[in-house]
């Protein structure tokens, strides 16, 4: 999975809890992304970050928060405000500003709300 | 906004036969198109991309894709399918979202099942 690690692989959350998903990359990529995958819906963009200390909302940011304090790390927090958080979460990175910027994906974290 | 459509939820093919996974796109301007593959409980792996140039793009694991501007299609193909090709395939298109930054917009995915 190309130098991107995500942990944990499986995560269980109780109603009302916040949980944080880890994403680390050693590809020296500036841009990082978080996607949510649900069956039959493809991938939807939650947040993205072009550089350290900067990030932007994607298409479905409500109920999620991120930080980008280091180039290598882009953790995602799923808050209690996210009404339906059970999903597969994928982190990705790429070189920004290039026409050829395919994204490299981590192995994913499967979050289940109990 | 840019978008892609994958009209088939599932494609079934026998091992050794050719396979095609369909993708059509809707873009303003030049399309920049990608194919990814996902194995169960894994992240996505990049297969190939079309930026410009030849309409037949060759990628990883023997896959290729044919770009057709008149039909706005970017179908994924392989001459001889393997059981190990069974996976979920995603088509994606690049979308500009300002400040020189791009994101990928993904289709809903097509499950490929190759039978022995």
Short mmCIF file of C-alpha atoms in Angstrom, two decimals:
data_model
loop_
_atom_site.label_atom_id
_atom_site.label_comp_id
_atom_site.label_asym_id
_atom_site.label_seq_id
_atom_site.Cartn_x
_atom_site.Cartn_y
_atom_site.Cartn_z
CA UNK A 1 0.00 0.00 0.00
CA UNK A 2 2.74 2.38 -1.02
CA UNK A 3 4.25 3.87 2.13
CA UNK A 4 1.00 4.92 3.79
CA UNK A 5 -0.04 3.33 7.07
CA UNK A 6 -3.39 3.57 8.80
CA UNK A 7 -4.24 2.43 12.27
CA UNK A 8 -6.09 0.75 13.70
CA UNK A 9 -7.34 -1.67 11.06
CA UNK A 10 -10.62 -2.16 12.92
CA UNK A 11 -12.19 0.30 15.33
CA UNK A 12 -15.34 0.06 17.40
CA UNK A 13 -17.04 3.11 18.79
CA UNK A 14 -19.87 3.55 21.21
CA UNK A 15 -22.58 6.08 20.55
CA UNK A 16 -21.50 9.58 21.64
CA UNK A 17 -17.77 8.90 21.56
CA UNK A 18 -15.15 10.66 19.51
CA UNK A 19 -12.52 8.47 17.87
CA UNK A 20 -9.34 9.33 16.00
CA UNK A 21 -8.02 7.44 12.98
CA UNK A 22 -4.31 7.61 12.29
CA UNK A 23 -2.71 8.15 8.88
CA UNK A 24 1.06 8.35 8.35
CA UNK A 25 3.02 8.52 5.08
CA UNK A 26 6.73 8.33 4.30
CA UNK A 27 6.43 9.29 0.63
CA UNK A 28 7.33 12.93 1.25
CA UNK A 29 4.01 13.94 -0.31
CA UNK A 30 2.62 17.35 0.46
CA UNK A 31 -1.04 16.56 -0.21
CA UNK A 32 -3.10 14.20 1.91
CA UNK A 33 -6.76 13.17 1.79
CA UNK A 34 -9.42 11.34 3.77
CA UNK A 35 -12.18 9.41 2.03
CA UNK A 36 -15.17 7.51 3.29
CA UNK A 37 -16.29 4.37 1.46
CA UNK A 38 -19.79 2.96 1.74
CA UNK A 39 -21.13 0.00 -0.25
CA UNK A 40 -22.43 1.06 -3.65
CA UNK A 41 -21.41 4.70 -3.20
CA UNK A 42 -17.78 4.73 -4.17
CA UNK A 43 -15.39 7.02 -2.32
CA UNK A 44 -16.41 10.40 -0.97
CA UNK A 45 -13.93 13.08 0.05
CA UNK A 46 -14.07 14.17 3.70
CA UNK A 47 -11.07 16.51 4.10
CA UNK A 48 -7.88 17.28 2.23
CA UNK A 49 -4.67 19.08 3.00
CA UNK A 50 -2.22 20.64 0.55
CA UNK A 51 0.51 21.54 3.04
CA UNK A 52 1.28 21.47 6.74
CA UNK A 53 -1.06 23.53 8.93
CA UNK A 54 -3.60 23.88 6.14
CA UNK A 55 -6.64 21.75 5.35
CA UNK A 56 -9.96 22.15 3.58
CA UNK A 57 -13.38 20.56 3.80
CA UNK A 58 -14.33 18.05 1.17
CA UNK A 59 -17.79 16.96 0.13
CA UNK A 60 -18.90 15.37 3.42
CA UNK A 61 -16.96 17.11 6.21
CA UNK A 62 -19.82 17.44 8.71
CA UNK A 63 -19.10 15.49 11.89
CA UNK A 64 -15.40 15.12 11.14
CA UNK A 65 -12.28 17.09 12.04
CA UNK A 66 -8.61 16.87 11.03
CA UNK A 67 -5.22 18.35 11.83
CA UNK A 68 -2.00 18.61 9.86
CA UNK A 69 0.79 19.48 12.25
CA UNK A 70 3.39 17.39 10.45
CA UNK A 71 3.91 16.62 6.79
CA UNK A 72 3.84 12.89 7.49
CA UNK A 73 0.65 12.79 9.54
CA UNK A 74 -3.02 13.58 8.87
CA UNK A 75 -5.26 12.19 11.64
CA UNK A 76 -9.04 12.15 11.27
CA UNK A 77 -11.38 12.50 14.24
CA UNK A 78 -14.89 11.16 13.89
CA UNK A 79 -16.99 13.13 16.34
CA UNK A 80 -20.27 12.31 18.01
CA UNK A 81 -21.89 14.77 15.60
CA UNK A 82 -21.40 12.31 12.75
CA UNK A 83 -24.77 10.58 12.61
CA UNK A 84 -23.79 7.50 10.63
CA UNK A 85 -20.07 6.89 11.07
CA UNK A 86 -19.97 3.17 10.32
CA UNK A 87 -17.87 2.92 7.15
CA UNK A 88 -14.48 2.10 5.69
CA UNK A 89 -12.10 5.07 5.89
CA UNK A 90 -9.24 5.52 3.47
CA UNK A 91 -6.33 7.92 3.66
CA UNK A 92 -4.36 8.90 0.56
CA UNK A 93 -1.50 11.15 -0.46
CA UNK A 94 -0.17 12.68 -3.65
CA UNK A 95 2.18 15.29 -5.05
CA UNK A 96 0.08 18.43 -5.45
CA UNK A 97 -0.14 20.70 -8.44
CA UNK A 98 0.86 18.07 -10.96
CA UNK A 99 -1.25 16.92 -13.85
CA UNK A 100 -0.03 13.39 -13.19
CA UNK A 101 -0.89 13.19 -9.52
CA UNK A 102 -2.30 9.77 -8.98
CA UNK A 103 -3.10 9.18 -5.33
CA UNK A 104 -1.55 6.49 -3.18
CA UNK A 105 -3.84 4.86 -0.65
CA UNK A 106 -3.39 3.34 2.77
CA UNK A 107 -4.93 -0.01 3.76
CA UNK A 108 -7.96 1.58 5.43
CA UNK A 109 -9.68 1.56 8.81
CA UNK A 110 -13.07 -0.06 9.27
CA UNK A 111 -15.09 1.83 11.86
CA UNK A 112 -18.15 0.26 13.44
CA UNK A 113 -20.52 2.00 15.83
CA UNK A 114 -21.88 -0.33 18.49
CA UNK B 1 -18.55 19.42 -11.90
CA UNK B 2 -16.66 16.48 -13.30
CA UNK B 3 -18.14 13.02 -12.91
CA UNK B 4 -17.74 9.43 -13.99
CA UNK B 5 -20.30 6.66 -14.24
CA UNK B 6 -19.77 2.92 -13.99
CA UNK B 7 -22.97 1.42 -15.37
CA UNK B 8 -22.35 -2.16 -14.20
CA UNK B 9 -22.37 -3.14 -10.54
CA UNK B 10 -20.81 -6.50 -11.39
CA UNK B 11 -19.08 -8.12 -14.34
CA UNK B 12 -18.71 -11.89 -14.59
CA UNK B 13 -16.14 -13.49 -16.88
CA UNK B 14 -14.52 -16.91 -17.20
CA UNK B 15 -10.80 -17.25 -16.68
CA UNK B 16 -8.90 -16.88 -19.93
CA UNK B 17 -11.60 -14.79 -21.58
CA UNK B 18 -11.19 -11.07 -22.31
CA UNK B 19 -12.73 -8.66 -19.82
CA UNK B 20 -14.11 -5.14 -20.08
CA UNK B 21 -15.14 -2.88 -17.22
CA UNK B 22 -17.01 0.17 -18.45
CA UNK B 23 -16.63 3.82 -17.48
CA UNK B 24 -18.10 6.96 -19.02
CA UNK B 25 -17.17 10.47 -18.07
CA UNK B 26 -18.62 13.97 -18.05
CA UNK B 27 -16.12 16.82 -17.89
CA UNK B 28 -15.63 20.40 -18.93
CA UNK B 29 -12.28 20.72 -20.59
CA UNK B 30 -9.74 17.97 -21.04
CA UNK B 31 -10.38 14.77 -19.10
CA UNK B 32 -7.76 13.28 -16.82
CA UNK B 33 -8.91 9.76 -16.05
CA UNK B 34 -7.73 7.01 -13.72
CA UNK B 35 -8.45 3.38 -12.89
CA UNK B 36 -7.91 1.87 -9.45
CA UNK B 37 -8.41 -1.65 -8.09
CA UNK B 38 -9.41 -2.62 -4.56
CA UNK B 39 -9.01 -6.09 -3.05
CA UNK B 40 -11.18 -7.02 -0.03
CA UNK B 41 -10.49 -4.90 3.06
CA UNK B 42 -7.58 -3.18 1.37
CA UNK B 43 -6.81 0.29 0.08
CA UNK B 44 -7.00 1.23 -3.58
CA UNK B 45 -4.13 0.44 -5.93
CA UNK B 46 -3.42 2.61 -8.96
CA UNK B 47 -3.70 0.76 -12.30
CA UNK B 48 -3.36 3.37 -15.02
CA UNK B 49 -4.17 6.89 -16.11
CA UNK B 50 -4.99 8.89 -19.22
CA UNK B 51 -3.62 12.42 -19.42
CA UNK B 52 -3.09 12.99 -23.11
CA UNK B 53 -1.67 11.24 -26.15
CA UNK B 54 -2.38 7.69 -27.23
CA UNK B 55 -5.94 6.53 -26.76
CA UNK B 56 -4.79 3.09 -25.59
CA UNK B 57 -3.17 3.30 -22.19
CA UNK B 58 -1.25 0.38 -20.73
CA UNK B 59 -1.07 -0.16 -17.01
CA UNK B 60 -0.21 -2.61 -14.26
CA UNK B 61 -0.96 -6.35 -14.17
CA UNK B 62 -1.67 -6.53 -17.92
CA UNK B 63 -4.56 -4.09 -17.84
CA UNK B 64 -5.14 -1.43 -20.45
CA UNK B 65 -7.79 1.19 -21.04
CA UNK B 66 -9.19 2.71 -24.19
CA UNK B 67 -9.99 6.41 -24.21
CA UNK B 68 -12.78 7.31 -26.63
CA UNK B 69 -13.53 11.02 -26.86
CA UNK B 70 -16.57 10.74 -29.12
CA UNK B 71 -18.23 8.24 -26.78
CA UNK B 72 -16.85 9.90 -23.60
CA UNK B 73 -15.70 6.51 -22.40
CA UNK B 74 -12.63 5.09 -20.71
CA UNK B 75 -13.20 1.33 -20.54
CA UNK B 76 -10.77 -0.94 -18.73
CA UNK B 77 -9.72 -4.08 -20.58
CA UNK B 78 -7.60 -7.16 -20.27
CA UNK B 79 -7.08 -9.75 -23.03
CA UNK B 80 -7.12 -12.79 -20.74
CA UNK B 81 -8.70 -12.67 -17.27
CA UNK B 82 -7.24 -14.39 -14.22
CA UNK B 83 -9.11 -15.56 -11.13
CA UNK B 84 -6.82 -13.26 -9.14
CA UNK B 85 -8.22 -10.27 -11.05
CA UNK B 86 -11.44 -10.63 -9.06
CA UNK B 87 -11.78 -7.35 -7.17
CA UNK B 88 -13.58 -4.02 -7.06
CA UNK B 89 -12.59 -1.57 -9.79
CA UNK B 90 -13.00 2.20 -9.63
CA UNK B 91 -12.86 4.74 -12.40
CA UNK B 92 -11.97 8.32 -11.38
CA UNK B 93 -11.64 11.74 -12.98
CA UNK B 94 -9.58 14.71 -11.89
CA UNK B 95 -11.53 17.77 -10.76
CA UNK B 96 -10.02 21.20 -10.16
CA UNK B 97 -11.09 22.68 -6.84
CA UNK B 98 -9.23 25.97 -6.90
CA UNK B 99 -5.82 27.25 -5.92
CA UNK B 100 -4.20 24.90 -8.42
CA UNK B 101 -5.37 21.93 -6.41
CA UNK B 102 -7.09 18.89 -7.80
CA UNK B 103 -9.12 16.10 -6.32
CA UNK B 104 -10.32 12.80 -7.72
CA UNK B 105 -14.00 12.09 -8.24
CA UNK B 106 -14.70 8.37 -8.14
CA UNK B 107 -17.35 6.21 -9.72
CA UNK B 108 -19.41 3.81 -7.64
CA UNK B 109 -17.24 0.84 -8.50
CA UNK B 110 -17.68 -2.38 -10.50
CA UNK B 111 -17.13 -5.76 -8.94
CA UNK B 112 -15.28 -8.13 -11.28
CA UNK B 113 -15.75 -11.83 -10.67
CA UNK B 114 -13.55 -14.21 -12.66
CA UNK B 115 -14.61 -17.83 -12.48
CA UNK B 116 -12.17 -20.74 -12.90
#
